[in-house]
Amino acid sequence: MEREPTDHRAPSRGSSLRPAHDGLVGAAADLLLGGDCPGCHDPGWGLCRDCATEVSRSRPRPCHRPRVAGPIWAAGEYDGIVPTLINAAKERRRWDAIAPLSRLLAGAVAGLHDDSDRGNAFSGGPLVLVPAPSSPATVRKRGLDVTAAVADGAVGWLRRVGLPARRRSVLSHRRRVADQTGLDAHERRANLDHALVARSAPRGTIVIVDDVVTTGSTLAEAIRELEAAGSTVAGAAVVADHRLR
Ligand SMILES: [Zn+2]
Protein backbone atom coordinates (compact mmCIF):
# COMPACT_ATOMS: atom_id res chain seq x y z
CA MET A 1 0.00 0.00 0.00
CA GLU A 2 1.24 3.47 -0.79
CA ARG A 3 1.53 6.15 1.84
CA GLU A 4 2.22 9.84 1.86
CA PRO A 5 5.65 10.29 3.45
CA THR A 6 5.67 14.07 3.44
CA ASP A 7 2.13 14.67 4.66
CA HIS A 8 2.18 15.05 8.43
CA ARG A 9 -1.50 15.74 8.70
CA ALA A 10 -3.64 13.09 10.28
CA PRO A 11 -3.96 10.17 7.85
CA SER A 12 -6.82 10.92 5.51
CA ARG A 13 -7.55 7.67 3.74
CA GLY A 14 -10.28 5.22 4.58
CA SER A 15 -11.77 7.31 7.32
CA SER A 16 -13.34 5.29 10.08
CA LEU A 17 -14.80 8.38 11.66
CA ARG A 18 -18.51 8.04 11.98
CA PRO A 19 -20.38 9.91 9.27
CA ALA A 20 -20.51 13.60 9.98
CA HIS A 21 -24.05 14.62 10.78
CA ASP A 22 -26.00 17.73 10.14
CA GLY A 23 -29.48 18.96 9.39
CA LEU A 24 -32.49 16.71 9.61
CA VAL A 25 -30.56 13.51 10.24
CA GLY A 26 -28.88 15.00 13.28
CA ALA A 27 -32.10 16.49 14.55
CA ALA A 28 -33.88 13.15 14.16
CA ALA A 29 -31.03 11.38 15.94
CA ASP A 30 -31.22 13.84 18.78
CA LEU A 31 -34.97 13.39 19.04
CA LEU A 32 -34.78 9.60 19.01
CA LEU A 33 -31.53 8.94 20.82
CA GLY A 34 -30.60 12.12 22.61
CA GLY A 35 -27.18 12.01 20.95
CA ASP A 36 -24.73 14.85 20.63
CA CYS A 37 -21.31 15.52 19.14
CA PRO A 38 -18.49 14.64 21.59
CA GLY A 39 -16.60 17.71 20.39
CA CYS A 40 -19.18 20.50 20.54
CA HIS A 41 -22.39 18.92 21.91
CA ASP A 42 -24.40 19.74 18.80
CA PRO A 43 -27.25 17.24 18.54
CA GLY A 44 -26.71 14.24 16.30
CA TRP A 45 -24.71 11.03 15.99
CA GLY A 46 -21.02 11.07 16.73
CA LEU A 47 -18.62 13.73 15.61
CA CYS A 48 -20.28 16.56 13.68
CA ARG A 49 -18.99 17.81 10.35
CA ASP A 50 -17.35 20.94 11.77
CA CYS A 51 -15.51 18.98 14.46
CA ALA A 52 -14.44 16.31 11.94
CA THR A 53 -13.04 19.10 9.76
CA GLU A 54 -11.13 20.55 12.71
CA VAL A 55 -9.64 17.12 13.48
CA SER A 56 -8.63 16.62 9.84
CA ARG A 57 -6.78 19.96 9.84
CA SER A 58 -4.35 19.02 12.59
CA ARG A 59 -0.70 19.61 11.73
CA PRO A 60 1.53 17.33 13.77
CA ARG A 61 4.77 18.88 14.90
CA PRO A 62 7.72 18.04 17.12
CA CYS A 63 7.60 19.28 20.67
CA HIS A 64 10.48 19.31 23.10
CA ARG A 65 10.77 18.49 26.77
CA PRO A 66 14.23 18.76 28.31
CA ARG A 67 13.75 15.63 30.40
CA VAL A 68 12.79 13.43 27.44
CA ALA A 69 15.85 12.28 25.54
CA GLY A 70 14.14 11.19 22.33
CA PRO A 71 11.94 13.09 19.88
CA ILE A 72 8.31 13.76 20.76
CA TRP A 73 5.65 14.51 18.18
CA ALA A 74 2.23 15.92 18.98
CA ALA A 75 -0.81 16.12 16.74
CA GLY A 76 -1.35 19.67 17.97
CA GLU A 77 -1.67 22.01 20.89
CA TYR A 78 -3.93 21.32 23.83
CA ASP A 79 -6.62 23.69 22.67
CA GLY A 80 -9.64 23.86 20.41
CA ILE A 81 -11.54 20.60 20.14
CA VAL A 82 -8.73 18.43 21.50
CA PRO A 83 -9.22 18.89 25.28
CA THR A 84 -12.95 18.41 24.82
CA LEU A 85 -12.45 15.11 23.00
CA ILE A 86 -9.89 13.88 25.53
CA ASN A 87 -12.17 14.80 28.40
CA ALA A 88 -15.16 13.21 26.65
CA ALA A 89 -13.34 9.89 26.31
CA LYS A 90 -11.75 9.90 29.76
CA GLU A 91 -14.42 11.41 31.95
CA ARG A 92 -17.72 10.96 30.11
CA ARG A 93 -17.30 7.50 28.56
CA ARG A 94 -17.82 8.96 25.12
CA TRP A 95 -16.34 6.16 23.08
CA ASP A 96 -17.21 8.05 19.90
CA ALA A 97 -14.35 10.39 20.80
CA ILE A 98 -11.87 7.50 20.48
CA ALA A 99 -11.85 7.45 16.66
CA PRO A 100 -10.95 11.13 16.18
CA LEU A 101 -8.35 10.92 18.97
CA SER A 102 -6.90 7.87 17.25
CA ARG A 103 -6.71 9.74 13.99
CA LEU A 104 -4.82 12.57 15.70
CA LEU A 105 -2.41 10.17 17.40
CA ALA A 106 -1.77 8.36 14.12
CA GLY A 107 -0.83 11.68 12.54
CA ALA A 108 1.68 12.32 15.33
CA VAL A 109 3.20 8.84 14.95
CA ALA A 110 3.43 9.30 11.18
CA GLY A 111 5.10 12.67 11.71
CA LEU A 112 7.65 11.13 14.05
CA HIS A 113 8.22 8.31 11.59
CA ASP A 114 8.78 10.64 8.67
CA ASP A 115 11.00 13.05 10.59
CA SER A 116 14.44 12.82 9.06
CA ASP A 117 16.30 14.20 12.07
CA ARG A 118 16.06 11.21 14.34
CA GLY A 119 19.13 9.08 13.86
CA ASN A 120 18.49 5.48 12.86
CA ALA A 121 16.12 4.39 15.61
CA PHE A 122 13.47 3.89 12.91
CA SER A 123 15.74 1.81 10.74
CA GLY A 124 13.92 -1.45 11.00
CA GLY A 125 11.46 -3.83 12.55
CA PRO A 126 7.77 -3.42 13.15
CA LEU A 127 6.34 -0.16 14.43
CA VAL A 128 5.29 -0.91 18.01
CA LEU A 129 3.11 1.54 19.92
CA VAL A 130 3.55 1.20 23.67
CA PRO A 131 0.85 3.14 25.55
CA ALA A 132 1.68 5.00 28.74
CA PRO A 133 -0.17 2.90 31.30
CA SER A 134 -3.24 3.91 33.22
CA SER A 135 -3.65 2.55 36.72
CA PRO A 136 -6.10 -0.36 37.17
CA ALA A 137 -8.25 1.91 39.35
CA THR A 138 -8.44 4.52 36.60
CA VAL A 139 -9.34 1.92 33.99
CA ARG A 140 -12.08 0.57 36.28
CA LYS A 141 -13.44 4.05 36.87
CA ARG A 142 -13.47 4.94 33.18
CA GLY A 143 -14.72 1.54 32.04
CA LEU A 144 -12.02 1.40 29.38
CA ASP A 145 -8.27 1.83 29.01
CA VAL A 146 -8.67 4.95 26.92
CA THR A 147 -5.00 5.36 25.98
CA ALA A 148 -4.81 1.74 24.80
CA ALA A 149 -8.06 2.13 22.84
CA VAL A 150 -6.77 5.29 21.16
CA ALA A 151 -3.52 3.45 20.34
CA ASP A 152 -5.50 0.59 18.79
CA GLY A 153 -7.37 3.05 16.62
CA ALA A 154 -4.09 4.68 15.60
CA VAL A 155 -2.72 1.26 14.62
CA GLY A 156 -5.64 0.91 12.22
CA TRP A 157 -5.00 4.33 10.71
CA LEU A 158 -1.29 3.67 10.32
CA ARG A 159 -1.85 0.32 8.63
CA ARG A 160 -4.21 1.98 6.18
CA VAL A 161 -1.49 4.41 5.11
CA GLY A 162 1.08 1.64 4.72
CA LEU A 163 2.85 1.69 8.09
CA PRO A 164 2.65 -1.78 9.66
CA ALA A 165 2.01 -1.12 13.33
CA ARG A 166 0.78 -2.88 16.41
CA ARG A 167 0.16 -2.09 20.04
CA ARG A 168 2.02 -3.73 22.91
CA SER A 169 0.85 -2.70 26.38
CA VAL A 170 3.93 -3.89 28.25
CA LEU A 171 4.15 -1.09 30.81
CA SER A 172 2.32 -1.00 34.12
CA HIS A 173 2.71 0.70 37.49
CA ARG A 174 4.99 -0.97 39.99
CA ARG A 175 3.54 1.12 42.80
CA ARG A 176 0.70 3.50 43.39
CA VAL A 177 1.13 6.97 41.93
CA ALA A 178 -0.87 10.12 42.55
CA ASP A 179 -2.95 11.73 39.83
CA GLN A 180 -0.52 14.03 38.03
CA THR A 181 -3.17 16.73 37.69
CA GLY A 182 -2.44 19.52 40.12
CA LEU A 183 1.21 18.55 40.67
CA ASP A 184 3.99 20.89 39.66
CA ALA A 185 6.91 19.75 37.50
CA HIS A 186 9.09 18.69 40.46
CA GLU A 187 6.23 16.79 42.10
CA ARG A 188 5.36 15.04 38.84
CA ARG A 189 8.92 13.87 38.43
CA ALA A 190 9.05 12.54 42.00
CA ASN A 191 5.62 10.94 41.64
CA LEU A 192 6.69 8.93 38.60
CA ASP A 193 10.32 8.22 39.48
CA HIS A 194 10.82 4.50 38.78
CA ALA A 195 7.06 4.06 38.97
CA LEU A 196 6.70 1.93 35.83
CA VAL A 197 7.69 -1.64 35.13
CA ALA A 198 8.01 -3.36 31.75
CA ARG A 199 6.70 -6.92 31.56
CA SER A 200 8.80 -7.50 28.46
CA ALA A 201 11.14 -5.63 26.14
CA PRO A 202 9.53 -5.43 22.68
CA ARG A 203 11.76 -5.35 19.61
CA GLY A 204 11.26 -3.14 16.60
CA THR A 205 10.61 0.56 16.32
CA ILE A 206 9.22 1.43 19.72
CA VAL A 207 7.08 4.55 20.10
CA ILE A 208 5.63 5.52 23.48
CA VAL A 209 2.13 6.92 23.00
CA ASP A 210 -0.02 9.00 25.33
CA ASP A 211 -2.86 11.46 25.10
CA VAL A 212 -1.11 14.55 26.44
CA VAL A 213 2.46 15.59 27.19
CA THR A 214 2.84 18.20 29.94
CA THR A 215 6.20 18.12 31.72
CA GLY A 216 7.25 14.92 29.94
CA SER A 217 7.66 13.00 33.22
CA THR A 218 5.48 10.10 32.07
CA LEU A 219 7.25 9.76 28.72
CA ALA A 220 10.68 10.03 30.35
CA GLU A 221 9.82 7.31 32.87
CA ALA A 222 8.35 5.06 30.16
CA ILE A 223 11.47 5.43 28.01
CA ARG A 224 13.78 4.87 31.01
CA GLU A 225 12.01 1.67 32.00
CA LEU A 226 11.73 0.21 28.48
CA GLU A 227 15.37 0.90 27.73
CA ALA A 228 16.38 -0.57 31.10
CA ALA A 229 14.45 -3.68 30.06
CA GLY A 230 16.37 -3.86 26.79
CA SER A 231 14.19 -2.10 24.19
CA THR A 232 15.42 0.74 22.00
CA VAL A 233 12.87 3.54 22.03
CA ALA A 234 12.61 5.63 18.87
CA GLY A 235 10.55 8.41 20.42
CA ALA A 236 7.11 9.35 21.63
CA ALA A 237 3.88 10.53 20.06
CA VAL A 238 0.96 12.23 21.77
CA VAL A 239 -2.36 13.72 20.82
CA ALA A 240 -1.71 17.08 22.46
CA ASP A 241 1.17 19.29 23.56
CA HIS A 242 0.12 20.89 26.85
CA ARG A 243 2.61 23.20 28.52
CA LEU A 244 2.10 23.93 32.20
CA ARG A 245 1.90 27.66 32.78
ZN1 LIG B 1 -19.09 18.94 16.88
PDB file of C-alpha atoms in Angstrom, residues 109-231:
ATOM      1  CA  VAL A 109       3.200   8.837  14.952  1.00  0.00           C
ATOM      2  CA  ALA A 110       3.425   9.300  11.176  1.00  0.00           C
ATOM      3  CA  GLY A 111       5.102  12.675  11.711  1.00  0.00           C
ATOM      4  CA  LEU A 112       7.649  11.129  14.047  1.00  0.00           C
ATOM      5  CA  HIS A 113       8.216   8.306  11.588  1.00  0.00           C
ATOM      6  CA  ASP A 114       8.780  10.643   8.668  1.00  0.00           C
ATOM      7  CA  ASP A 115      10.995  13.046  10.589  1.00  0.00           C
ATOM      8  CA  SER A 116      14.443  12.825   9.061  1.00  0.00           C
ATOM      9  CA  ASP A 117      16.295  14.205  12.073  1.00  0.00           C
ATOM     10  CA  ARG A 118      16.058  11.214  14.339  1.00  0.00           C
ATOM     11  CA  GLY A 119      19.128   9.084  13.858  1.00  0.00           C
ATOM     12  CA  ASN A 120      18.494   5.480  12.865  1.00  0.00           C
ATOM     13  CA  ALA A 121      16.119   4.392  15.607  1.00  0.00           C
ATOM     14  CA  PHE A 122      13.471   3.893  12.909  1.00  0.00           C
ATOM     15  CA  SER A 123      15.743   1.808  10.745  1.00  0.00           C
ATOM     16  CA  GLY A 124      13.923  -1.454  11.000  1.00  0.00           C
ATOM     17  CA  GLY A 125      11.458  -3.828  12.548  1.00  0.00           C
ATOM     18  CA  PRO A 126       7.766  -3.421  13.147  1.00  0.00           C
ATOM     19  CA  LEU A 127       6.336  -0.162  14.430  1.00  0.00           C
ATOM     20  CA  VAL A 128       5.295  -0.907  18.006  1.00  0.00           C
ATOM     21  CA  LEU A 129       3.113   1.535  19.915  1.00  0.00           C
ATOM     22  CA  VAL A 130       3.549   1.202  23.673  1.00  0.00           C
ATOM     23  CA  PRO A 131       0.849   3.138  25.552  1.00  0.00           C
ATOM     24  CA  ALA A 132       1.684   5.002  28.740  1.00  0.00           C
ATOM     25  CA  PRO A 133      -0.173   2.901  31.304  1.00  0.00           C
ATOM     26  CA  SER A 134      -3.244   3.912  33.222  1.00  0.00           C
ATOM     27  CA  SER A 135      -3.649   2.549  36.723  1.00  0.00           C
ATOM     28  CA  PRO A 136      -6.095  -0.359  37.165  1.00  0.00           C
ATOM     29  CA  ALA A 137      -8.253   1.909  39.351  1.00  0.00           C
ATOM     30  CA  THR A 138      -8.436   4.520  36.603  1.00  0.00           C
ATOM     31  CA  VAL A 139      -9.342   1.923  33.994  1.00  0.00           C
ATOM     32  CA  ARG A 140     -12.078   0.566  36.281  1.00  0.00           C
ATOM     33  CA  LYS A 141     -13.442   4.054  36.868  1.00  0.00           C
ATOM     34  CA  ARG A 142     -13.475   4.936  33.176  1.00  0.00           C
ATOM     35  CA  GLY A 143     -14.722   1.541  32.039  1.00  0.00           C
ATOM     36  CA  LEU A 144     -12.021   1.404  29.378  1.00  0.00           C
ATOM     37  CA  ASP A 145      -8.268   1.828  29.007  1.00  0.00           C
ATOM     38  CA  VAL A 146      -8.672   4.954  26.920  1.00  0.00           C
ATOM     39  CA  THR A 147      -4.998   5.359  25.984  1.00  0.00           C
ATOM     40  CA  ALA A 148      -4.815   1.744  24.795  1.00  0.00           C
ATOM     41  CA  ALA A 149      -8.058   2.131  22.840  1.00  0.00           C
ATOM     42  CA  VAL A 150      -6.765   5.285  21.155  1.00  0.00           C
ATOM     43  CA  ALA A 151      -3.516   3.447  20.342  1.00  0.00           C
ATOM     44  CA  ASP A 152      -5.498   0.588  18.790  1.00  0.00           C
ATOM     45  CA  GLY A 153      -7.374   3.054  16.624  1.00  0.00           C
ATOM     46  CA  ALA A 154      -4.092   4.680  15.603  1.00  0.00           C
ATOM     47  CA  VAL A 155      -2.721   1.260  14.621  1.00  0.00           C
ATOM     48  CA  GLY A 156      -5.645   0.909  12.224  1.00  0.00           C
ATOM     49  CA  TRP A 157      -5.003   4.329  10.712  1.00  0.00           C
ATOM     50  CA  LEU A 158      -1.289   3.668  10.321  1.00  0.00           C
ATOM     51  CA  ARG A 159      -1.853   0.324   8.629  1.00  0.00           C
ATOM     52  CA  ARG A 160      -4.207   1.980   6.184  1.00  0.00           C
ATOM     53  CA  VAL A 161      -1.492   4.415   5.115  1.00  0.00           C
ATOM     54  CA  GLY A 162       1.080   1.644   4.717  1.00  0.00           C
ATOM     55  CA  LEU A 163       2.845   1.694   8.095  1.00  0.00           C
ATOM     56  CA  PRO A 164       2.648  -1.775   9.660  1.00  0.00           C
ATOM     57  CA  ALA A 165       2.013  -1.123  13.333  1.00  0.00           C
ATOM     58  CA  ARG A 166       0.782  -2.883  16.408  1.00  0.00           C
ATOM     59  CA  ARG A 167       0.155  -2.086  20.044  1.00  0.00           C
ATOM     60  CA  ARG A 168       2.016  -3.729  22.909  1.00  0.00           C
ATOM     61  CA  SER A 169       0.847  -2.700  26.377  1.00  0.00           C
ATOM     62  CA  VAL A 170       3.928  -3.886  28.250  1.00  0.00           C
ATOM     63  CA  LEU A 171       4.149  -1.088  30.813  1.00  0.00           C
ATOM     64  CA  SER A 172       2.320  -0.995  34.122  1.00  0.00           C
ATOM     65  CA  HIS A 173       2.709   0.703  37.489  1.00  0.00           C
ATOM     66  CA  ARG A 174       4.986  -0.973  39.992  1.00  0.00           C
ATOM     67  CA  ARG A 175       3.535   1.116  42.801  1.00  0.00           C
ATOM     68  CA  ARG A 176       0.701   3.503  43.389  1.00  0.00           C
ATOM     69  CA  VAL A 177       1.128   6.966  41.928  1.00  0.00           C
ATOM     70  CA  ALA A 178      -0.873  10.121  42.551  1.00  0.00           C
ATOM     71  CA  ASP A 179      -2.946  11.734  39.826  1.00  0.00           C
ATOM     72  CA  GLN A 180      -0.517  14.034  38.026  1.00  0.00           C
ATOM     73  CA  THR A 181      -3.168  16.735  37.685  1.00  0.00           C
ATOM     74  CA  GLY A 182      -2.437  19.519  40.118  1.00  0.00           C
ATOM     75  CA  LEU A 183       1.205  18.554  40.669  1.00  0.00           C
ATOM     76  CA  ASP A 184       3.993  20.890  39.656  1.00  0.00           C
ATOM     77  CA  ALA A 185       6.912  19.753  37.503  1.00  0.00           C
ATOM     78  CA  HIS A 186       9.087  18.691  40.464  1.00  0.00           C
ATOM     79  CA  GLU A 187       6.228  16.794  42.102  1.00  0.00           C
ATOM     80  CA  ARG A 188       5.359  15.044  38.839  1.00  0.00           C
ATOM     81  CA  ARG A 189       8.923  13.875  38.430  1.00  0.00           C
ATOM     82  CA  ALA A 190       9.054  12.536  41.997  1.00  0.00           C
ATOM     83  CA  ASN A 191       5.624  10.945  41.636  1.00  0.00           C
ATOM     84  CA  LEU A 192       6.694   8.935  38.599  1.00  0.00           C
ATOM     85  CA  ASP A 193      10.321   8.223  39.481  1.00  0.00           C
ATOM     86  CA  HIS A 194      10.820   4.498  38.783  1.00  0.00           C
ATOM     87  CA  ALA A 195       7.063   4.060  38.975  1.00  0.00           C
ATOM     88  CA  LEU A 196       6.701   1.929  35.834  1.00  0.00           C
ATOM     89  CA  VAL A 197       7.693  -1.641  35.127  1.00  0.00           C
ATOM     90  CA  ALA A 198       8.010  -3.359  31.749  1.00  0.00           C
ATOM     91  CA  ARG A 199       6.701  -6.915  31.556  1.00  0.00           C
ATOM     92  CA  SER A 200       8.801  -7.500  28.460  1.00  0.00           C
ATOM     93  CA  ALA A 201      11.136  -5.629  26.139  1.00  0.00           C
ATOM     94  CA  PRO A 202       9.532  -5.431  22.678  1.00  0.00           C
ATOM     95  CA  ARG A 203      11.757  -5.347  19.610  1.00  0.00           C
ATOM     96  CA  GLY A 204      11.260  -3.141  16.600  1.00  0.00           C
ATOM     97  CA  THR A 205      10.614   0.556  16.317  1.00  0.00           C
ATOM     98  CA  ILE A 206       9.217   1.425  19.724  1.00  0.00           C
ATOM     99  CA  VAL A 207       7.080   4.548  20.102  1.00  0.00           C
ATOM    100  CA  ILE A 208       5.631   5.524  23.479  1.00  0.00           C
ATOM    101  CA  VAL A 209       2.132   6.920  22.997  1.00  0.00           C
ATOM    102  CA  ASP A 210      -0.016   8.998  25.332  1.00  0.00           C
ATOM    103  CA  ASP A 211      -2.859  11.460  25.099  1.00  0.00           C
ATOM    104  CA  VAL A 212      -1.106  14.550  26.439  1.00  0.00           C
ATOM    105  CA  VAL A 213       2.459  15.595  27.191  1.00  0.00           C
ATOM    106  CA  THR A 214       2.838  18.198  29.944  1.00  0.00           C
ATOM    107  CA  THR A 215       6.201  18.117  31.718  1.00  0.00           C
ATOM    108  CA  GLY A 216       7.252  14.919  29.940  1.00  0.00           C
ATOM    109  CA  SER A 217       7.657  12.999  33.223  1.00  0.00           C
ATOM    110  CA  THR A 218       5.485  10.100  32.066  1.00  0.00           C
ATOM    111  CA  LEU A 219       7.254   9.764  28.724  1.00  0.00           C
ATOM    112  CA  ALA A 220      10.683  10.027  30.353  1.00  0.00           C
ATOM    113  CA  GLU A 221       9.817   7.312  32.867  1.00  0.00           C
ATOM    114  CA  ALA A 222       8.348   5.060  30.160  1.00  0.00           C
ATOM    115  CA  ILE A 223      11.473   5.430  28.010  1.00  0.00           C
ATOM    116  CA  ARG A 224      13.780   4.872  31.006  1.00  0.00           C
ATOM    117  CA  GLU A 225      12.007   1.668  31.995  1.00  0.00           C
ATOM    118  CA  LEU A 226      11.727   0.213  28.479  1.00  0.00           C
ATOM    119  CA  GLU A 227      15.370   0.902  27.731  1.00  0.00           C
ATOM    120  CA  ALA A 228      16.385  -0.571  31.098  1.00  0.00           C
ATOM    121  CA  ALA A 229      14.448  -3.680  30.064  1.00  0.00           C
ATOM    122  CA  GLY A 230      16.369  -3.856  26.792  1.00  0.00           C
ATOM    123  CA  SER A 231      14.193  -2.097  24.193  1.00  0.00           C
TER     124      SER A 231
END
